[in-house]
């Protein structure tokens, strides 16, 4: 397929590199106005351009990875050249309804919410579309399934998906950073502390996903009665560990809904 990504920033570049690394047979183009900032994408065989319309008429899928307030202007620029194509928008908060009004029925519109781990084939991508277009989202689902996991969700959960899946990357990284800082305090140099904290988080995630278990089942395997793990865990809970995460996620959702 020819995949045309408009907006080579954090998300657009990550999607492009992920697709280049984890799929085969696709031609990928990325555009942004300051095109010199994405020259590095060429090493992955990704074409770059400052012109959003360059080669767009050959595209099978157009992905919008631009800020919400840039969507209308970009659509006006490209619409005459993309009739009938699938347009997948990653712009937070821009609804399928809004996109459909802009394109006036001439395209299949899909909303996507990946995260930047898409670059490493590890995104948790949520996808939604209008009921009439759901059957046409399969190509997008299959594509994002190759760079992590891809699920179709009800559009009313898109803001929640943004918080849990996209903002969630930052939340998980902050957990690792805190573990690293504690690791330094208990005796490791910073590099070793980070390596241990990051690999331990990865290992816990792999166990969880491969065993399909509830986290608490795996926690039970690590907690000896009267041992050091349960003592540390309970102290964290007394200090509001789970509660602060839940409150943070709800605050992010409140913020996104304006
Ligand atoms: N970052 C994430 O983790 C993440 C995850 C999920 C969803 N999102 C959503 O994805 C969208 C992009 O986020 P981001 O973090 O990637 O932002 P970003 O890093 O600022 O990237 C946006 C890119 O769009 C380009 N751009 C702006 N106007 C353009 C135009 N008219 N034509 C072509 N390119 C244009 C900008 O480059 P120039 O100024 O050089 O044109 C910039 O590189 C946002 O709506 C965000 O909410 C982000």
Short mmCIF file of C-alpha atoms and ligand atoms in Angstrom, two decimals:
data_model
loop_
_atom_site.label_atom_id
_atom_site.label_comp_id
_atom_site.label_asym_id
_atom_site.label_seq_id
_atom_site.Cartn_x
_atom_site.Cartn_y
_atom_site.Cartn_z
CA UNK A 1 0.00 0.00 0.00
CA UNK A 2 0.98 3.60 -0.38
CA UNK A 3 0.70 5.28 3.01
CA UNK A 4 0.83 9.06 3.17
CA UNK A 5 1.40 10.55 6.63
CA UNK A 6 0.78 14.28 7.06
CA UNK A 7 2.59 15.73 10.10
CA UNK A 8 6.03 14.29 10.72
CA UNK A 9 6.21 15.20 14.40
CA UNK A 10 6.39 12.85 17.40
CA UNK A 11 3.45 10.68 16.39
CA UNK A 12 3.72 10.84 12.59
CA UNK A 13 7.42 9.95 12.58
CA UNK A 14 6.87 7.13 15.09
CA UNK A 15 4.06 5.66 12.95
CA UNK A 16 6.20 5.92 9.82
CA UNK A 17 9.24 4.22 11.40
CA UNK A 18 7.06 1.53 13.00
CA UNK A 19 5.33 0.72 9.71
CA UNK A 20 8.66 0.74 7.86
CA UNK A 21 10.21 -1.64 10.40
CA UNK A 22 7.32 -4.02 11.10
CA UNK A 23 5.38 -4.24 7.81
CA UNK A 24 6.45 -5.18 4.31
CA UNK A 25 5.42 -4.04 0.87
CA UNK A 26 4.31 -0.54 1.88
CA UNK A 27 5.57 2.74 0.44
CA UNK A 28 5.54 5.41 3.10
CA UNK A 29 5.67 9.18 2.65
CA UNK A 30 5.78 11.70 5.50
CA UNK A 31 5.20 15.42 5.11
CA UNK A 32 5.78 18.45 7.32
CA UNK A 33 6.56 22.09 6.56
CA UNK A 34 10.04 22.00 8.14
CA UNK A 35 10.97 18.97 6.07
CA UNK A 36 14.67 19.13 6.99
CA UNK A 37 13.70 17.95 10.49
CA UNK A 38 12.60 14.54 9.13
CA UNK A 39 15.54 13.83 6.84
CA UNK A 40 16.48 11.01 9.26
CA UNK A 41 13.42 9.06 8.07
CA UNK A 42 15.14 8.40 4.75
CA UNK A 43 17.35 5.78 6.44
CA UNK A 44 14.17 3.68 6.81
CA UNK A 45 13.29 4.10 3.10
CA UNK A 46 10.59 6.62 3.98
CA UNK A 47 10.04 9.44 1.48
CA UNK A 48 9.73 12.96 2.89
CA UNK A 49 8.25 16.15 1.52
CA UNK A 50 7.24 19.67 2.53
CA UNK A 51 4.33 19.39 0.10
CA UNK A 52 1.31 17.63 1.61
CA UNK A 53 -0.03 16.80 -1.83
CA UNK A 54 3.18 15.25 -3.24
CA UNK A 55 2.21 11.79 -4.51
CA UNK A 56 -0.99 11.85 -2.47
CA UNK A 57 -3.14 10.82 -5.44
CA UNK A 58 -1.32 7.43 -5.39
CA UNK A 59 -1.96 6.96 -1.67
CA UNK A 60 -4.25 4.18 -0.43
CA UNK A 61 -4.35 5.54 3.11
CA UNK A 62 -3.80 9.09 4.34
CA UNK A 63 -2.88 9.43 8.02
CA UNK A 64 -3.29 12.81 9.73
CA UNK A 65 -0.76 13.21 12.56
CA UNK A 66 -1.23 16.93 13.08
CA UNK A 67 -2.60 19.04 15.92
CA UNK A 68 -6.41 19.29 16.10
CA UNK A 69 -6.47 22.95 15.04
CA UNK A 70 -4.48 22.12 11.87
CA UNK A 71 -6.93 19.51 10.60
CA UNK A 72 -9.44 21.71 8.74
CA UNK A 73 -6.83 23.61 6.75
CA UNK A 74 -4.96 20.44 5.79
CA UNK A 75 -8.18 18.72 4.72
CA UNK A 76 -9.08 21.67 2.51
CA UNK A 77 -5.61 21.46 0.94
CA UNK A 78 -5.72 17.73 0.17
CA UNK A 79 -9.41 16.95 -0.41
CA UNK A 80 -9.51 17.56 -4.16
CA UNK A 81 -6.80 14.87 -4.56
CA UNK A 82 -7.96 12.17 -2.16
CA UNK A 83 -11.52 11.30 -3.20
CA UNK A 84 -12.51 7.79 -2.09
CA UNK A 85 -9.40 7.18 -0.02
CA UNK A 86 -9.30 6.09 3.61
CA UNK A 87 -8.37 9.01 5.86
CA UNK A 88 -7.17 7.99 9.33
CA UNK A 89 -6.97 10.87 11.78
CA UNK A 90 -4.83 10.74 14.91
CA UNK A 91 -5.71 14.30 15.90
CA UNK A 92 -6.98 14.22 19.48
CA UNK A 93 -10.55 15.37 20.02
CA UNK A 94 -11.46 15.81 16.33
CA UNK A 95 -14.62 13.73 15.96
CA UNK A 96 -15.62 11.42 13.13
CA UNK A 97 -18.69 13.63 12.71
CA UNK A 98 -16.53 16.73 12.25
CA UNK A 99 -14.25 14.93 9.77
CA UNK A 100 -17.24 13.57 7.82
CA UNK A 101 -18.73 17.06 7.59
CA UNK A 102 -15.45 18.38 6.19
CA UNK A 103 -15.05 15.66 3.59
CA UNK A 104 -18.75 15.74 2.67
CA UNK A 105 -19.03 11.97 2.21
CA UNK A 106 -16.22 11.59 -0.31
CA UNK A 107 -13.94 9.42 1.89
CA UNK A 108 -13.92 6.71 4.50
CA UNK A 109 -12.96 8.37 7.77
CA UNK A 110 -11.38 6.53 10.68
CA UNK A 111 -10.11 7.89 14.00
CA UNK A 112 -6.95 6.31 15.35
CA UNK A 113 -5.35 6.72 18.76
CA UNK A 114 -1.92 5.04 18.77
CA UNK A 115 0.93 5.87 21.12
CA UNK A 116 4.54 6.61 20.28
CA UNK A 117 5.64 3.04 21.09
CA UNK A 118 4.23 2.36 17.60
CA UNK A 119 7.82 3.02 16.50
CA UNK A 120 8.88 -0.19 18.30
CA UNK A 121 5.87 -2.27 17.24
CA UNK A 122 4.35 -1.88 20.70
CA UNK A 123 1.48 0.64 20.44
CA UNK A 124 -1.93 0.09 22.06
CA UNK A 125 -3.96 1.58 19.21
CA UNK A 126 -7.67 2.33 19.57
CA UNK A 127 -9.72 2.83 16.41
CA UNK A 128 -13.24 4.11 15.79
CA UNK A 129 -15.42 5.07 12.85
CA UNK A 130 -19.03 5.86 12.03
CA UNK A 131 -21.25 2.75 12.03
CA UNK A 132 -21.50 2.77 8.20
CA UNK A 133 -17.71 2.79 7.85
CA UNK A 134 -16.80 0.16 10.46
CA UNK A 135 -16.48 -2.54 7.77
CA UNK A 136 -13.95 -0.34 5.96
CA UNK A 137 -11.75 0.05 9.01
CA UNK A 138 -10.36 -3.48 8.68
CA UNK A 139 -7.33 -2.35 6.65
CA UNK A 140 -6.43 0.14 9.37
CA UNK A 141 -6.96 -2.43 12.13
CA UNK A 142 -4.72 -4.94 10.32
CA UNK A 143 -2.06 -2.28 9.75
CA UNK A 144 -1.90 -1.15 13.38
CA UNK A 145 -2.08 -4.74 14.60
CA UNK A 146 1.36 -5.17 13.04
CA UNK A 147 2.79 -2.36 15.16
CA UNK A 148 1.30 -3.42 18.48
CA UNK A 149 -2.33 -4.13 19.29
CA UNK A 150 -5.34 -2.56 17.57
CA UNK A 151 -8.91 -2.58 18.86
CA UNK A 152 -12.09 -0.98 17.57
CA UNK A 153 -13.82 1.03 20.27
CA UNK A 154 -16.97 3.11 20.53
CA UNK A 155 -16.06 6.68 19.62
CA UNK A 156 -17.45 7.99 22.91
CA UNK A 157 -14.46 6.23 24.57
CA UNK A 158 -11.86 7.95 22.36
CA UNK A 159 -10.95 10.55 25.00
CA UNK A 160 -10.58 7.78 27.57
CA UNK A 161 -8.40 5.85 25.09
CA UNK A 162 -6.24 8.93 24.64
CA UNK A 163 -5.67 9.17 28.39
CA UNK A 164 -5.14 5.46 29.09
CA UNK A 165 -3.18 4.58 25.93
CA UNK A 166 -1.38 7.73 24.78
CA UNK A 167 -0.93 9.76 28.00
CA UNK A 168 -0.41 6.37 29.66
CA UNK A 169 3.05 6.20 28.08
CA UNK A 170 4.12 9.16 30.24
CA UNK A 171 2.49 7.67 33.35
CA UNK A 172 4.36 4.37 32.87
CA UNK A 173 7.64 6.22 32.27
CA UNK A 174 7.17 8.26 35.45
CA UNK A 175 6.73 4.99 37.40
CA UNK A 176 10.03 3.76 35.94
CA UNK A 177 11.74 7.05 36.73
CA UNK A 178 10.57 6.91 40.36
CA UNK A 179 11.83 3.31 40.66
CA UNK A 180 15.16 4.42 39.22
CA UNK A 181 15.47 7.24 41.74
CA UNK A 182 14.72 4.83 44.57
CA UNK A 183 17.29 2.44 43.09
CA UNK A 184 19.94 5.13 43.31
CA UNK A 185 19.05 5.83 46.93
CA UNK A 186 19.45 2.14 47.82
CA UNK A 187 22.86 1.84 46.21
CA UNK A 188 22.88 1.60 42.40
CA UNK A 189 24.43 4.05 39.96
CA UNK A 190 21.86 5.81 37.77
CA UNK A 191 22.50 3.73 34.63
CA UNK A 192 22.22 0.39 36.42
CA UNK A 193 19.16 1.54 38.39
CA UNK A 194 17.39 2.57 35.16
CA UNK A 195 18.30 -0.67 33.39
CA UNK A 196 16.94 -2.77 36.27
CA UNK A 197 13.77 -0.66 36.69
CA UNK A 198 12.96 -0.64 32.95
CA UNK A 199 13.63 -4.35 32.42
CA UNK A 200 11.57 -5.24 35.51
CA UNK A 201 8.61 -3.22 34.17
CA UNK A 202 8.99 -4.95 30.77
CA UNK A 203 9.16 -8.38 32.43
CA UNK A 204 6.04 -7.71 34.51
CA UNK A 205 4.19 -6.57 31.37
CA UNK A 206 5.28 -9.62 29.38
CA UNK A 207 4.10 -11.99 32.13
CA UNK A 208 0.79 -10.20 32.32
CA UNK A 209 0.14 -10.26 28.58
CA UNK A 210 1.41 -13.80 27.98
CA UNK A 211 -0.38 -15.38 30.93
CA UNK A 212 -3.55 -13.28 30.47
CA UNK A 213 -3.61 -13.07 34.26
CA UNK A 214 -4.96 -10.44 36.62
CA UNK A 215 -2.06 -8.37 38.05
CA UNK A 216 -2.92 -9.43 41.59
CA UNK A 217 -2.46 -13.13 40.70
CA UNK A 218 1.12 -12.40 39.67
CA UNK A 219 1.67 -10.13 42.68
CA UNK A 220 0.66 -13.09 44.90
CA UNK A 221 3.55 -15.07 43.39
CA UNK A 222 6.04 -12.40 44.51
CA UNK A 223 4.74 -11.66 47.99
CA UNK A 224 5.98 -13.90 50.81
CA UNK A 225 3.94 -13.66 54.03
CA UNK A 226 5.59 -11.07 56.28
CA UNK A 227 8.13 -10.47 53.51
CA UNK A 228 9.72 -7.35 52.10
CA UNK A 229 7.54 -7.11 48.94
CA UNK A 230 4.21 -6.93 50.74
CA UNK A 231 5.69 -4.53 53.29
CA UNK A 232 6.80 -2.19 50.50
CA UNK A 233 3.55 -2.57 48.53
CA UNK A 234 1.36 -1.82 51.52
CA UNK A 235 3.47 1.22 52.42
CA UNK A 236 3.02 2.50 48.83
CA UNK A 237 -0.74 1.99 49.10
CA UNK A 238 -0.83 3.80 52.49
CA UNK A 239 0.88 6.70 50.67
CA UNK A 240 -1.78 6.64 47.93
CA UNK A 241 -0.03 4.78 45.07
CA UNK A 242 -3.10 3.31 43.29
CA UNK A 243 -5.28 6.21 44.35
CA UNK A 244 -2.92 8.84 42.90
CA UNK A 245 -2.75 6.98 39.57
CA UNK A 246 -6.51 6.69 39.34
CA UNK A 247 -6.94 10.36 40.27
CA UNK A 248 -4.28 11.39 37.73
CA UNK A 249 -5.96 9.45 34.92
CA UNK A 250 -9.36 10.92 35.81
CA UNK A 251 -7.83 14.43 35.94
CA UNK A 252 -6.34 13.94 32.45
CA UNK A 253 -9.74 12.84 31.15
CA UNK A 254 -11.42 15.83 32.78
CA UNK A 255 -8.82 18.12 31.13
CA UNK A 256 -9.20 16.55 27.67
CA UNK A 257 -12.97 16.96 27.79
CA UNK A 258 -12.40 20.67 28.53
N1 LIG B 1 2.58 12.36 20.72
C1 LIG B 1 1.76 11.40 21.12
O1 LIG B 1 2.10 10.55 21.95
C2 LIG B 1 0.38 11.28 20.51
C3 LIG B 1 -0.33 10.10 20.70
C4 LIG B 1 -1.59 9.98 20.14
C5 LIG B 1 -2.14 11.05 19.44
N2 LIG B 1 -1.44 12.21 19.31
C6 LIG B 1 -2.06 13.29 18.53
O2 LIG B 1 -1.35 13.34 17.30
C7 LIG B 1 -1.31 14.69 16.83
C8 LIG B 1 0.15 15.09 16.61
O3 LIG B 1 0.82 15.05 17.86
P1 LIG B 1 2.39 15.13 17.96
O4 LIG B 1 2.73 14.90 19.37
O5 LIG B 1 3.01 14.28 16.90
O6 LIG B 1 2.60 16.68 17.58
P2 LIG B 1 3.88 17.36 16.92
O7 LIG B 1 5.11 16.65 17.36
O8 LIG B 1 3.75 18.81 17.15
O9 LIG B 1 3.67 17.04 15.38
C9 LIG B 1 2.77 17.73 14.55
C10 LIG B 1 3.47 17.92 13.24
O10 LIG B 1 2.57 18.48 12.30
C11 LIG B 1 3.33 19.26 11.41
N3 LIG B 1 2.44 20.19 10.75
C12 LIG B 1 1.81 21.27 11.27
N4 LIG B 1 1.05 21.88 10.32
C13 LIG B 1 1.22 21.16 9.19
C14 LIG B 1 0.73 21.28 7.88
N5 LIG B 1 -0.10 22.29 7.53
N6 LIG B 1 1.10 20.38 6.96
C15 LIG B 1 1.96 19.37 7.30
N7 LIG B 1 2.46 19.19 8.53
C16 LIG B 1 2.10 20.09 9.45
C17 LIG B 1 4.37 19.95 12.29
O11 LIG B 1 5.57 20.19 11.58
P3 LIG B 1 5.84 21.56 10.79
O12 LIG B 1 5.59 22.67 11.75
O13 LIG B 1 7.27 21.41 10.35
O14 LIG B 1 4.89 21.53 9.64
C18 LIG B 1 4.65 18.87 13.34
O15 LIG B 1 5.79 18.13 13.05
C19 LIG B 1 -1.99 15.54 17.88
O16 LIG B 1 -3.31 15.78 17.50
C20 LIG B 1 -1.92 14.68 19.12
O17 LIG B 1 -2.95 14.94 20.01
C21 LIG B 1 -0.18 12.33 19.81
#
